[in-house]
XYZ file of C-alpha atoms in Angstrom:
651
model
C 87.280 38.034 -27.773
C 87.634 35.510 -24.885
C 85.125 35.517 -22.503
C 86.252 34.679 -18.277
C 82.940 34.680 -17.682
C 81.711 32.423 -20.151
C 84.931 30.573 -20.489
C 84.396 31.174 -24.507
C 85.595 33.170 -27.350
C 82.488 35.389 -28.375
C 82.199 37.252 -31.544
C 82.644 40.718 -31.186
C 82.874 41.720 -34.865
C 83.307 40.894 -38.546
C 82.443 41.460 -42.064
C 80.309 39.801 -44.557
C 78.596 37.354 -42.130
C 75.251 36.208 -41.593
C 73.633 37.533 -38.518
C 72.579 33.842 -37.770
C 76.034 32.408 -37.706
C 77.149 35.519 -35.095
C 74.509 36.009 -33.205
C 75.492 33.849 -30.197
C 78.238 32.353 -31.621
C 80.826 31.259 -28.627
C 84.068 28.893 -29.373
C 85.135 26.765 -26.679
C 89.398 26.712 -26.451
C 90.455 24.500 -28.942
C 86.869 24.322 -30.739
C 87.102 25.483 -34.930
C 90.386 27.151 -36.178
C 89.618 30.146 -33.798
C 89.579 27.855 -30.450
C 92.745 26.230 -31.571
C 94.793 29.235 -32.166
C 93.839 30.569 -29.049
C 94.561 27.214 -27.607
C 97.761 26.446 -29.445
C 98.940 30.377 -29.172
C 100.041 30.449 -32.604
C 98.190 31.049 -36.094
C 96.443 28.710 -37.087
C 94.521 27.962 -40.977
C 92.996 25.852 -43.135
C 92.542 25.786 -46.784
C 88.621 24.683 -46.503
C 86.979 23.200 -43.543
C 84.578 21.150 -45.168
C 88.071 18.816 -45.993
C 89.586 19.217 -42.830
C 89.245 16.219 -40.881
C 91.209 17.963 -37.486
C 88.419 20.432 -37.297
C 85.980 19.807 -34.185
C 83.073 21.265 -32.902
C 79.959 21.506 -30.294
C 76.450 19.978 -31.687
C 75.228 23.448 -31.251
C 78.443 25.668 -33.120
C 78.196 22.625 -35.899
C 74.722 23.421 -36.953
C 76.067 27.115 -37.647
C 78.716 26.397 -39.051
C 77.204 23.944 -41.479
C 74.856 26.440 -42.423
C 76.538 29.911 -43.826
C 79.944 29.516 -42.359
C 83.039 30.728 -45.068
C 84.968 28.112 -45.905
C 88.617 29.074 -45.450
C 90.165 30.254 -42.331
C 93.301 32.149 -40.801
C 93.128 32.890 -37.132
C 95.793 34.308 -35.345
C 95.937 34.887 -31.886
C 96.082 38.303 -29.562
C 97.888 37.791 -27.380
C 99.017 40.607 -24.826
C 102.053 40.171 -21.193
C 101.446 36.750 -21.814
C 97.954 36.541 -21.827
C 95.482 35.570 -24.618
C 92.563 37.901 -25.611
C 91.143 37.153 -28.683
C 91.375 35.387 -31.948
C 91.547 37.780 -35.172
C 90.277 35.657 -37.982
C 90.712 36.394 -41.958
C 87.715 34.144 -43.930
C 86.820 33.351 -47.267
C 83.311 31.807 -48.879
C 85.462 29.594 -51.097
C 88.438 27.165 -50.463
C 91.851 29.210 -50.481
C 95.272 28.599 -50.279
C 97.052 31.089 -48.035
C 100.653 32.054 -48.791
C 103.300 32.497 -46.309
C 102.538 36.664 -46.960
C 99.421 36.199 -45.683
C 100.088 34.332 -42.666
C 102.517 36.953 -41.643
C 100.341 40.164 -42.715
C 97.493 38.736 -40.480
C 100.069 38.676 -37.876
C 100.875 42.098 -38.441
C 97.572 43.041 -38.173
C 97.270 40.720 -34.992
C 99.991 42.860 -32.989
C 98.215 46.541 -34.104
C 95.264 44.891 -32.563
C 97.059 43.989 -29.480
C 98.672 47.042 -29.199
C 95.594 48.612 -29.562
C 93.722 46.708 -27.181
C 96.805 47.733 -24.627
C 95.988 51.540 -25.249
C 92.629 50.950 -24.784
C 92.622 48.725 -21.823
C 95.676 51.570 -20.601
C 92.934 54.430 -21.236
C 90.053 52.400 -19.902
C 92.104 51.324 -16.783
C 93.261 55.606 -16.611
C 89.446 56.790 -16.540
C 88.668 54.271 -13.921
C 91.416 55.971 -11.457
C 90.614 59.166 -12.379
C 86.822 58.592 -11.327
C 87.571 56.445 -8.512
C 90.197 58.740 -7.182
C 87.205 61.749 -7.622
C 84.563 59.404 -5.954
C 87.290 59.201 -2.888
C 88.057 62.813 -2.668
C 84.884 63.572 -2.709
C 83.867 60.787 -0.537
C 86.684 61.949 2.165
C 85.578 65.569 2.147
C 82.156 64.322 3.226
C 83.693 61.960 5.796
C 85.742 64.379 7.107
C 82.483 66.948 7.551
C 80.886 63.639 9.072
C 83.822 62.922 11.228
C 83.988 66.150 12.602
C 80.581 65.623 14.393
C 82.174 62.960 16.435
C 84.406 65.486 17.455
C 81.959 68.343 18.597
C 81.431 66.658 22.250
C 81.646 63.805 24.033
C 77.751 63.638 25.615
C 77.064 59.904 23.156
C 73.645 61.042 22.523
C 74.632 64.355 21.159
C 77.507 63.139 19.415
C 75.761 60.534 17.812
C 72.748 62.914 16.496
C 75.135 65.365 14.969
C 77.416 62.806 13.515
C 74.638 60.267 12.117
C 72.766 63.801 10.109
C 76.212 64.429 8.875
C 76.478 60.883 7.550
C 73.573 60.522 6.264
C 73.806 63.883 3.597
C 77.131 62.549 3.008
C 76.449 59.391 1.460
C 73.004 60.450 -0.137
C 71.030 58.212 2.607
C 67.184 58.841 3.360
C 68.378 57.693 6.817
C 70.845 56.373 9.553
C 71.016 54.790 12.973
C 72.973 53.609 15.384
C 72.376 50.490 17.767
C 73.913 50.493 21.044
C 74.819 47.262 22.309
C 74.654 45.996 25.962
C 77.629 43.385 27.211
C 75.056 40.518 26.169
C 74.400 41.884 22.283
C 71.274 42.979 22.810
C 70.203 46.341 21.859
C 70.665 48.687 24.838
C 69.665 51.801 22.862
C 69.172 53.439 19.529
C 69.808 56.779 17.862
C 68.481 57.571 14.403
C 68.441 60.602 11.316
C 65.493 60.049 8.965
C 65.651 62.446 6.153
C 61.841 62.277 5.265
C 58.559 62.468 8.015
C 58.738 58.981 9.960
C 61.030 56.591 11.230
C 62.452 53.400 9.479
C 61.453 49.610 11.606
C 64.145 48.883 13.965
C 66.149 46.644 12.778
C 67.627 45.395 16.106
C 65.996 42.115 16.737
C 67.543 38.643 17.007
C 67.938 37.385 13.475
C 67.734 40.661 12.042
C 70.409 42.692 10.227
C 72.202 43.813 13.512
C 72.217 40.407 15.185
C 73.753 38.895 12.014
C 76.490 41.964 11.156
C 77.227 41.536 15.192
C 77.982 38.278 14.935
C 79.835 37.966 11.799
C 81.965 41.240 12.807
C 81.850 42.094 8.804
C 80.178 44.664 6.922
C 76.258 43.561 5.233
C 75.296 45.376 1.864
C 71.103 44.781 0.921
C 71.482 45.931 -2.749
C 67.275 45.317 -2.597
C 65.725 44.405 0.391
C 62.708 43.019 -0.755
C 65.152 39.778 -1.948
C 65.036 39.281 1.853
C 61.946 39.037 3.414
C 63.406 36.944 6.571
C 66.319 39.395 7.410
C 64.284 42.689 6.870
C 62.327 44.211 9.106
C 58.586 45.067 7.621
C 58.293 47.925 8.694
C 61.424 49.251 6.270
C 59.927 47.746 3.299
C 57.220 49.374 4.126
C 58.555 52.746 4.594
C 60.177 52.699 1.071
C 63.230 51.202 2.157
C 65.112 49.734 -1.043
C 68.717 49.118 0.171
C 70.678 48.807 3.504
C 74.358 48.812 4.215
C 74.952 47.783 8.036
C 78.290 48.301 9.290
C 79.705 46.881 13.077
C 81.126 49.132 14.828
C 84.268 46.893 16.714
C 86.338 48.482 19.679
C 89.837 47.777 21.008
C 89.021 44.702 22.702
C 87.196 43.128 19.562
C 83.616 44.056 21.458
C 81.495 44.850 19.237
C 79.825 48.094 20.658
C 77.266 49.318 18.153
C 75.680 48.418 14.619
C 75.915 51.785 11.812
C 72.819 51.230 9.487
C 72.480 53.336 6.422
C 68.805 53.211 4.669
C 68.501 53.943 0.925
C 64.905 54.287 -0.532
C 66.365 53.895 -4.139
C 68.816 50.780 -4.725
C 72.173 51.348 -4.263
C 75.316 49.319 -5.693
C 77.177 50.223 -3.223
C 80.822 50.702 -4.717
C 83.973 49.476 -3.036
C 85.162 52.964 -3.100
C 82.404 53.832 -0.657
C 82.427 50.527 1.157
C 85.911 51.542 2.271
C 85.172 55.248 3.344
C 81.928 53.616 5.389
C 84.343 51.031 7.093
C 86.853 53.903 7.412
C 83.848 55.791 9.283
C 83.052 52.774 11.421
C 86.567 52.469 12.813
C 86.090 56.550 13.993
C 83.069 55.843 15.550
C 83.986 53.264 17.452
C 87.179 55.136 18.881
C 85.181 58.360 19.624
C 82.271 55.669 21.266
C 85.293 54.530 23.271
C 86.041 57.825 23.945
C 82.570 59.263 25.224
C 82.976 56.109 27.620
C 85.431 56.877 29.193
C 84.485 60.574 29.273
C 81.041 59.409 31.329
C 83.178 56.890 33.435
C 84.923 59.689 34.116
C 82.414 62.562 34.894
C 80.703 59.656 37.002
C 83.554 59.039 38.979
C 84.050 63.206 39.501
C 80.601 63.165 41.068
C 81.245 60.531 43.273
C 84.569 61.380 44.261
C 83.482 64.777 45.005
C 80.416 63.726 46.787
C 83.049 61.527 49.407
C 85.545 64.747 49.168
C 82.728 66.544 50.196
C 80.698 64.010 53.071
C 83.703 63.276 54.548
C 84.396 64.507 58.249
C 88.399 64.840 57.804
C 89.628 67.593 55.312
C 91.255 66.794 53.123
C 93.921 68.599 50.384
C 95.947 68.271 47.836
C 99.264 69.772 47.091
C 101.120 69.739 43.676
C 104.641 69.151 44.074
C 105.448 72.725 44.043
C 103.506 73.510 46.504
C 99.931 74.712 44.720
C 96.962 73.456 46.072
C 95.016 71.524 43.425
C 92.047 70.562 45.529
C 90.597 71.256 48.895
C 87.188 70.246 50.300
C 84.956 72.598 52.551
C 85.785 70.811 56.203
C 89.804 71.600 55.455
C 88.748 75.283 55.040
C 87.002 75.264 58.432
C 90.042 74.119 60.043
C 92.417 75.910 58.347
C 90.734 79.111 57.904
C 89.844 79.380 53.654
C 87.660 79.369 51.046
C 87.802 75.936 49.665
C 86.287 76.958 46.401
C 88.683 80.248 45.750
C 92.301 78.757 47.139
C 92.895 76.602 44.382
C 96.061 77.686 42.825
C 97.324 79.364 46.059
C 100.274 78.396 47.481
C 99.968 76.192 50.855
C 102.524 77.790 52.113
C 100.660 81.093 51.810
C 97.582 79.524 53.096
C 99.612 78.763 56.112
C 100.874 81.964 56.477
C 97.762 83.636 57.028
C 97.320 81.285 59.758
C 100.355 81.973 61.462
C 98.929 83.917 64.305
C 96.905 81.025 64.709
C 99.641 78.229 64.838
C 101.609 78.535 68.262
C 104.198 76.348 66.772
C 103.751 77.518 63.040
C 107.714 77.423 62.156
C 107.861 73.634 62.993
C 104.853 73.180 60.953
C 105.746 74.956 58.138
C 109.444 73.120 57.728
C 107.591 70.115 58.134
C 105.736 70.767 54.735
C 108.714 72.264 53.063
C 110.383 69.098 54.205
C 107.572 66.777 52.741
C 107.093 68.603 49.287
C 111.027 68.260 49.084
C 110.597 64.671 49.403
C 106.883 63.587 49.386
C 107.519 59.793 48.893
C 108.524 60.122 52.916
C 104.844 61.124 53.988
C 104.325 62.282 57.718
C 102.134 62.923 60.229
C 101.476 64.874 63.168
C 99.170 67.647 65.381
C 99.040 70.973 65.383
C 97.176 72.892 68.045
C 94.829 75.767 66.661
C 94.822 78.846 68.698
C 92.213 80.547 67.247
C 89.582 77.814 67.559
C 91.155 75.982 70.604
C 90.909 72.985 68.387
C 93.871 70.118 67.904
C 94.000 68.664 64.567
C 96.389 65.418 63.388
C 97.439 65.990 60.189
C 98.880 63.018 57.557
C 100.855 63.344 54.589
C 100.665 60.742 51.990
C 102.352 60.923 48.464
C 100.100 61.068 45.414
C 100.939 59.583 42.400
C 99.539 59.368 38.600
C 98.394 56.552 36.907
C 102.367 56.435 36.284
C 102.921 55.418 39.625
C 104.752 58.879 39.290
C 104.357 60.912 42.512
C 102.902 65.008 41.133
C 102.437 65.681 44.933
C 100.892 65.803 48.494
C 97.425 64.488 49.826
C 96.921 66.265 53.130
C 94.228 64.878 55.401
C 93.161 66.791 58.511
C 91.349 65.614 61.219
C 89.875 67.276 64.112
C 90.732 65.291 67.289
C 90.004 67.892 69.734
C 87.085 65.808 71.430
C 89.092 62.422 70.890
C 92.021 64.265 72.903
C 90.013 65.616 75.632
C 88.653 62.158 76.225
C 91.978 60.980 75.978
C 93.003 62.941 78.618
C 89.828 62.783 81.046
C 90.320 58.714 80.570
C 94.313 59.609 81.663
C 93.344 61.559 84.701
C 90.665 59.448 85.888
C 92.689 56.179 85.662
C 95.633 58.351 87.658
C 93.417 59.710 90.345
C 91.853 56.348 90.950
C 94.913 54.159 90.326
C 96.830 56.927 93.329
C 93.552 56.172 95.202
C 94.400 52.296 95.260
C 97.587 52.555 95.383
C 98.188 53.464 99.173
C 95.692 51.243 100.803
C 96.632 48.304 98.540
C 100.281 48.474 100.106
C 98.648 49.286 103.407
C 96.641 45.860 103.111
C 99.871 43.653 101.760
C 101.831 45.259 104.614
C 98.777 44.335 107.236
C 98.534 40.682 105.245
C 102.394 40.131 105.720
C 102.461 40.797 109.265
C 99.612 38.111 109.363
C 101.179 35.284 107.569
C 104.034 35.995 110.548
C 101.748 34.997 113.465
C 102.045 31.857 114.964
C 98.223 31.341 115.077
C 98.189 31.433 111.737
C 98.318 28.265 110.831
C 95.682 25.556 108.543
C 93.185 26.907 106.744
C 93.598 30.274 108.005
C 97.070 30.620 107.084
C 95.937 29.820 103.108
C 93.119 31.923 103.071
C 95.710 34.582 104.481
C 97.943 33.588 101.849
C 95.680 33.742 99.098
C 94.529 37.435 99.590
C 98.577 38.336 99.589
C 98.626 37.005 96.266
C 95.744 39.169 95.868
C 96.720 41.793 96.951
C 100.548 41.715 95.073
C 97.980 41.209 91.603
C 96.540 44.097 92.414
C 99.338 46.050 93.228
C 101.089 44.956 89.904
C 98.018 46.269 88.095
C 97.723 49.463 89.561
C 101.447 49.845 88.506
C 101.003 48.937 85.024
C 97.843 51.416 85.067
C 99.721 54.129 86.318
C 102.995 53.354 83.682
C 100.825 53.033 80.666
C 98.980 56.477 81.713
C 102.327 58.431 82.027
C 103.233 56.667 78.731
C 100.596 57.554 77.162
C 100.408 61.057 78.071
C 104.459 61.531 78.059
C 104.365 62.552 81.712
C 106.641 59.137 82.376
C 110.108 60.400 82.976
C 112.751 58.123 81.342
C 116.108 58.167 82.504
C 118.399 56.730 79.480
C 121.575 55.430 80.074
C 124.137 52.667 78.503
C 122.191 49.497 79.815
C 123.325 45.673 79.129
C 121.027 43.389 77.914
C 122.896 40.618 79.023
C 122.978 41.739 82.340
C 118.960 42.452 82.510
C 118.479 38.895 80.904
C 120.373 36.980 83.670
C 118.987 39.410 86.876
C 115.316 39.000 85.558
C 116.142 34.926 84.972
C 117.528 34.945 88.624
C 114.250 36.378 90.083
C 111.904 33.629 87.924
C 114.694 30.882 88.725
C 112.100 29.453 91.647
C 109.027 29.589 89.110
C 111.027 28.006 86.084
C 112.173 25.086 88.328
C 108.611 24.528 89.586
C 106.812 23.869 85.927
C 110.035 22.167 84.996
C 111.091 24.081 81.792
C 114.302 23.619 80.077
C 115.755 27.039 79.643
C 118.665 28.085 77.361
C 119.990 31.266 76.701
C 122.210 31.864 73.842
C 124.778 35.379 73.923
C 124.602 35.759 77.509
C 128.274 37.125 77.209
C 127.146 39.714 74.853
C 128.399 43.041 75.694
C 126.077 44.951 73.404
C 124.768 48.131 75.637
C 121.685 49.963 74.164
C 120.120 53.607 75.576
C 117.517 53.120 77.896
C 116.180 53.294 81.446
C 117.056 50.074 82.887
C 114.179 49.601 85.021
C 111.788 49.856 82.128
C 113.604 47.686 79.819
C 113.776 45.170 82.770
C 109.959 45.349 83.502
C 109.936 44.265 79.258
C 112.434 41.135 79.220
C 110.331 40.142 83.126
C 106.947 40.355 80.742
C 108.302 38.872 78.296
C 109.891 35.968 80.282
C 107.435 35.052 82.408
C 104.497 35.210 79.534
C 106.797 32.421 78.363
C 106.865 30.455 81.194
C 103.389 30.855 82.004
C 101.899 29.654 78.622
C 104.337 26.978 78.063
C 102.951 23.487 79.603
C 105.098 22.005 82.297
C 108.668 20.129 80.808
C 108.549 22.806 77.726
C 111.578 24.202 75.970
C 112.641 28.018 76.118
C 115.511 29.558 74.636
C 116.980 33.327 74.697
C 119.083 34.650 71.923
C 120.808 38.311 72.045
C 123.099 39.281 69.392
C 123.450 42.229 66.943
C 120.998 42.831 64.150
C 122.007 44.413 60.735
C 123.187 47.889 61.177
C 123.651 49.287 64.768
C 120.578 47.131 66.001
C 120.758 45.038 69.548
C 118.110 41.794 68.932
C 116.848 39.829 71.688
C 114.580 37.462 70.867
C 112.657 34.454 73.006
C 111.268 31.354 71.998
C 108.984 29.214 73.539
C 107.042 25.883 73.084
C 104.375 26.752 74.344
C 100.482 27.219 73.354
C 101.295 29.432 70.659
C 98.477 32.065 69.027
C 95.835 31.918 67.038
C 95.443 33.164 63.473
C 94.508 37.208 63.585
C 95.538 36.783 66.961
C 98.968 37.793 66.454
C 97.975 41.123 64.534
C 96.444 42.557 67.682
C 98.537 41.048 70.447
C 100.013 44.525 71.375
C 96.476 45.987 71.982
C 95.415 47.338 75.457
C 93.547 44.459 76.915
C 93.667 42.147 74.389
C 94.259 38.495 74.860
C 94.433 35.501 72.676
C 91.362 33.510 72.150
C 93.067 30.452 73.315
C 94.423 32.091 76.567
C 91.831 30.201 78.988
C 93.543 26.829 78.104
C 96.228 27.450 80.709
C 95.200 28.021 84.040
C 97.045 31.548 84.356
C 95.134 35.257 85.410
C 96.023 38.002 83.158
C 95.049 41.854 82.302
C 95.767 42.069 78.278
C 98.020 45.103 79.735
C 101.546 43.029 79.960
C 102.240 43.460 76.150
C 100.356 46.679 75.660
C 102.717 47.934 77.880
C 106.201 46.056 76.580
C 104.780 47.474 73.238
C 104.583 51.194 74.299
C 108.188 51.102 76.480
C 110.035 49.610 73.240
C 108.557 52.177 71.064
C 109.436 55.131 73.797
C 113.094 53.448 72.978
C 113.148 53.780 69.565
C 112.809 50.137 69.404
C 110.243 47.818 67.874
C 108.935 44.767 68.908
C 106.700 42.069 67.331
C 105.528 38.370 67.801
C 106.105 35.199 65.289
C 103.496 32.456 66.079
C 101.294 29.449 65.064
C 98.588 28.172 67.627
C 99.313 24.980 69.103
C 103.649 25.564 67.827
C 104.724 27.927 70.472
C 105.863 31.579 70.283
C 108.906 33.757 69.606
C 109.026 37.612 70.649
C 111.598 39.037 69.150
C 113.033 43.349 70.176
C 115.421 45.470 68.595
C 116.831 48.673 69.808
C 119.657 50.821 68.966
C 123.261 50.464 70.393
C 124.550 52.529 72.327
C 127.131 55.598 70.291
């Protein structure tokens, strides 16, 4: 029979022969009447070898032959789906002549023997399956009892001491751990089963079975351990450890998270069968690893979300989108009135109810949250005044939404402005009384200044100094003004008298009254629309005290000879624009953000020699927004400034 291994035919049996001459008798292909019919795939003989000049042979196969070897030969070969197996070989001790009947009964025999070596081979190849497909149902029935462990919980430690016990009975193993790795490799920690008293060496060093299996990513079978010396830690050697399998444990992002090590105090061959149901295992552990991850990520983040739901001031809760409430810390059942821990589940609109008697205005609020959980992606805000405390709480409304992006419902966040209100409103009435205070001897001083700039004697030095504390005083005045509009705006006590108003026609009576002022710093002014006919809703004498601010900030911050232009047209929709551009200083970066702040002005302001409060745009900012307009600034320092307003036209 031919041999892969030794690349040889090697006797297998025959009759008659010398034990000498058989006893490691191997035919290279083409080598004696045997290697050539296996070579030449077709019989082959010779009537006595001894004559036969074609015959060749090793140094080694000559001696036997020479020896005891017959001396005719008929060798035939087996040959099986194109593939050569043997040589069957008919001898005799004497020179013989075979006959055509002989050649072909040899052949005869030669297909009975490859047909028999097919059934065979067929059987062989049958018992095989049959045992490996018993080793795997086997072997799955104890993965399965060892998967199931993975299953039990999602606490690693736990998981991983139930699972590696089950793992360990299942595959016969005196022992098994599990390595941990950090981001760097390195063993973070390490969980282990040991079967018998003691605990196998960790194997976890650099250089050692986990370091190489880590960075190879492929499983390492130790058939006997003592063959390594270098890779094995002494300590397992010394506790009887005769085999290892080590098995890397690779997540979804090809990081390898953990090292499975089986110990074996007998050697093991380790069968491919079992190799697969091992790697099969691996692949589970490292999704149910992933898996207890994310489970602690997630239990961490619970905490700390509910220790901020919890330390926060506001109160805060949220609404499914038909109108449960899912979550509610303790500072929104102060407000509102609830047990935080017992309302989940109960309807906000029943929570409200039960606060009815203490919501003056509790049929505006509730249609307000009917409103928003019919269409949550709107948010909302606004205050509700609590009777029963005496407290005022803003409320916002801000649509929460899934990983998705899919909005399930409402985050509610209440705040208690109560104090922030009454300060409000003590700031309000003190800056009204005093401003009133001011007000009336202010006037009474321009009046008395006026009638002094009349009189002759007044004349020189005296006559500026007199002039100088007019200018004063008219400052002054103009402040106490703005103070006193910007309080009444702020509270809502500013009565607003809307009518059809011309834009056009504020533009050119505001440009009239600065004509003196333009002409003196010698700007070029352009205005662009002035026919426009577009009428908007407002009180004139508000929207005029806007385009004056806005105007003269132009001409004040715009060095003498500069360029400003005015623009009114329509915007898109049923919008009035007027916008005005200027080449002036311009505004510094994160300037422009807060240039509508009370008091603020830009860094840069001091370059030109002009006074100013911060109030001017503060001011503009709240009027527009009383309108229903908006209003916002376009600017680079050093490039000058555009301001641009929109309202709504007039129906």
């Amino acid at each position: 029979m031919y041999d892969v291994s030794r690349e040889a035919l090697v006797f297998h049996r025959g009759l008659s022969l010398p034990a000498e001459l058989t006893r490691g008798l191997a035919l290279r292909p083409g080598e004696g009447i045997a290697g050539r019919a296996y070579l030449e795939r077709q019989p082959v003989w010779t009537r006595d070898r001894l004559a036969d000049a074609t015959l060749r042979h090793s140094p080694a196969t000559q001696r036997l032959v020479d020896a005891s070897a017959p001396r005719a030969y008929l060798a035939v070969p087996i040959i099986s789906r194109e593939e050569t197996h043997g040589v069957l070989v008919v001898y005799f001790f004497a020179p013989h002549d075979f006959s055509p009947r002989e050649v072909q009964l040899a052949s005869t025999l030669a297909d009975h023997a490859t047909l028999a070596l097919q059934n065979a081979r067929h059987f062989e190849e049958t018992r095989r399956r049959e045992r490996e497909a018993k080793t795997l149902s086997d072997g799955l029935v104890l993965l399965n009892q060892a998967a199931r462990a993975l299953h039990r919980t999602l606490e690693v430690d736990a998981m991983l001491g139930g699972a590696l016990k089950e793992l360990a009975q299942a595959f016969g193993a005196s022992g098994a751990r599990m390595h941990l790795l950090a981001e760097d490799g390195s063993v973070g920690r390490s969980l282990g089963h040991w079967v018998s008293p003691g605990q196998p060496g960790d194997p976890g060093r650099r250089g050692g079975i986990s370091d190489y299996v880590r960075q190879t990513r492929a499983p390492l079978l130790l058939r006997d351990v003592t063959k390594h010396p270098d890779f094995v830690h002494p300590a397992n050697i010394a506790h009887g450890v005769r085999s290892i399998a080590a098995f890397p444990i690779v997540g979804q992002r090809e990081r390898v998270l953990g090292i499975l090590l089986l110990y074996y105090t007998a050697p093991q061959l380790f069968p491919d069968t079992e190799t697969r149901l091992l790697t099969s295992y691996a692949d589970q552990l490292a999704t149910a690893l992933e898996n207890a991850g994310l489970y602690e990520e997630t239990q961490t983040q619970r905490v700390r979300l509910a220790q901020i739901f919890d330390s926060t001031s506001d109160g805060i809760v949220l609404v499914s989108r038909t109108g449960e409430i899912q979550a509610a810390n303790r500072q929104a059942g102060e407000l509102l009135n609830f047990d935080a821990d017992r309302v989940i589940g109960t309807r906000m609109a029943d929570v409200l109810a039960n606060a009815r008697s203490s919501l003056p205005d509790y049929d505006r609020v509730f249609e307000d949250l009917a409103a928003l959980l019919g269409d949550p992606d709107r948010g909302g805000e606004g205050e509700v005044e609590l009777r029963r405390t005496g407290h005022t709480v803003h409320w916002t409304a801000q649509p929460t939404r899934d990983a998705a992006g899919s909005i399930v419902g409402l985050t509610l966040t209440l705040s208690d402005v109560t104090l922030e209100r009454q300060a409000s409103q003590m700031k309000t009435d003190f800056v009204s009384f005093v401003t009133h205070q001011l007000r009336t001897p202010l006037a009474g001083i321009k009046w008395m200044l006026e009638l002094a700039a009349q009189t002759p004697e007044m004349a020189g030095e005296a006559g500026s100094y007199v002039a100088d504390a007019r200018a004063a005083a008219e400052r002054l005045i103009g402040l106490v003004n703005d103070l006193l509009d910007i309080s009444r705006l702020e509270s809502g006590k500013l009565s607003m008298t809307l009518q059809p108003t011309s834009l056009s026609k504020l533009t050119k009576g505001v440009l009239d009254d600065l004509a003196p002022l333009i002409r003196e710093k010698g700007h070029q002014l352009t205005v662009t629309g002035a026919g426009d006919a577009t009428e908007v809703p407002a009180d004139p004498q508000l929207l005029r005290q806007v385009i004056l601010n806005l105007t003269s900030n132009a001409i004040k911050y715009t060095p003498a000879g500069g360029v400003i232009s005015i623009a009114l047209g329509r915007a898109a929709g049923a919008t009035a624009r007027w916008t005005i551009t200027d080449s002036g200083i311009g505004i510094p970066e994160g300037g422009v953000a807060r240039l509508f702040e009370k008091f603020y002005r830009a860094d840069n302001a001091h370059t030109v020699e002009t006074e100013g409060t911060g109030l001017g745009l503060y001011l503009v900012r709240l009027i527009i927004e009383k309108l229903d307009g908006q209003v916002w600034c376009e600017s680079q320092e050093g490039r000058g400034s555009t301001f641009i307003l929109t309202l709504p036209v007039s129906g």
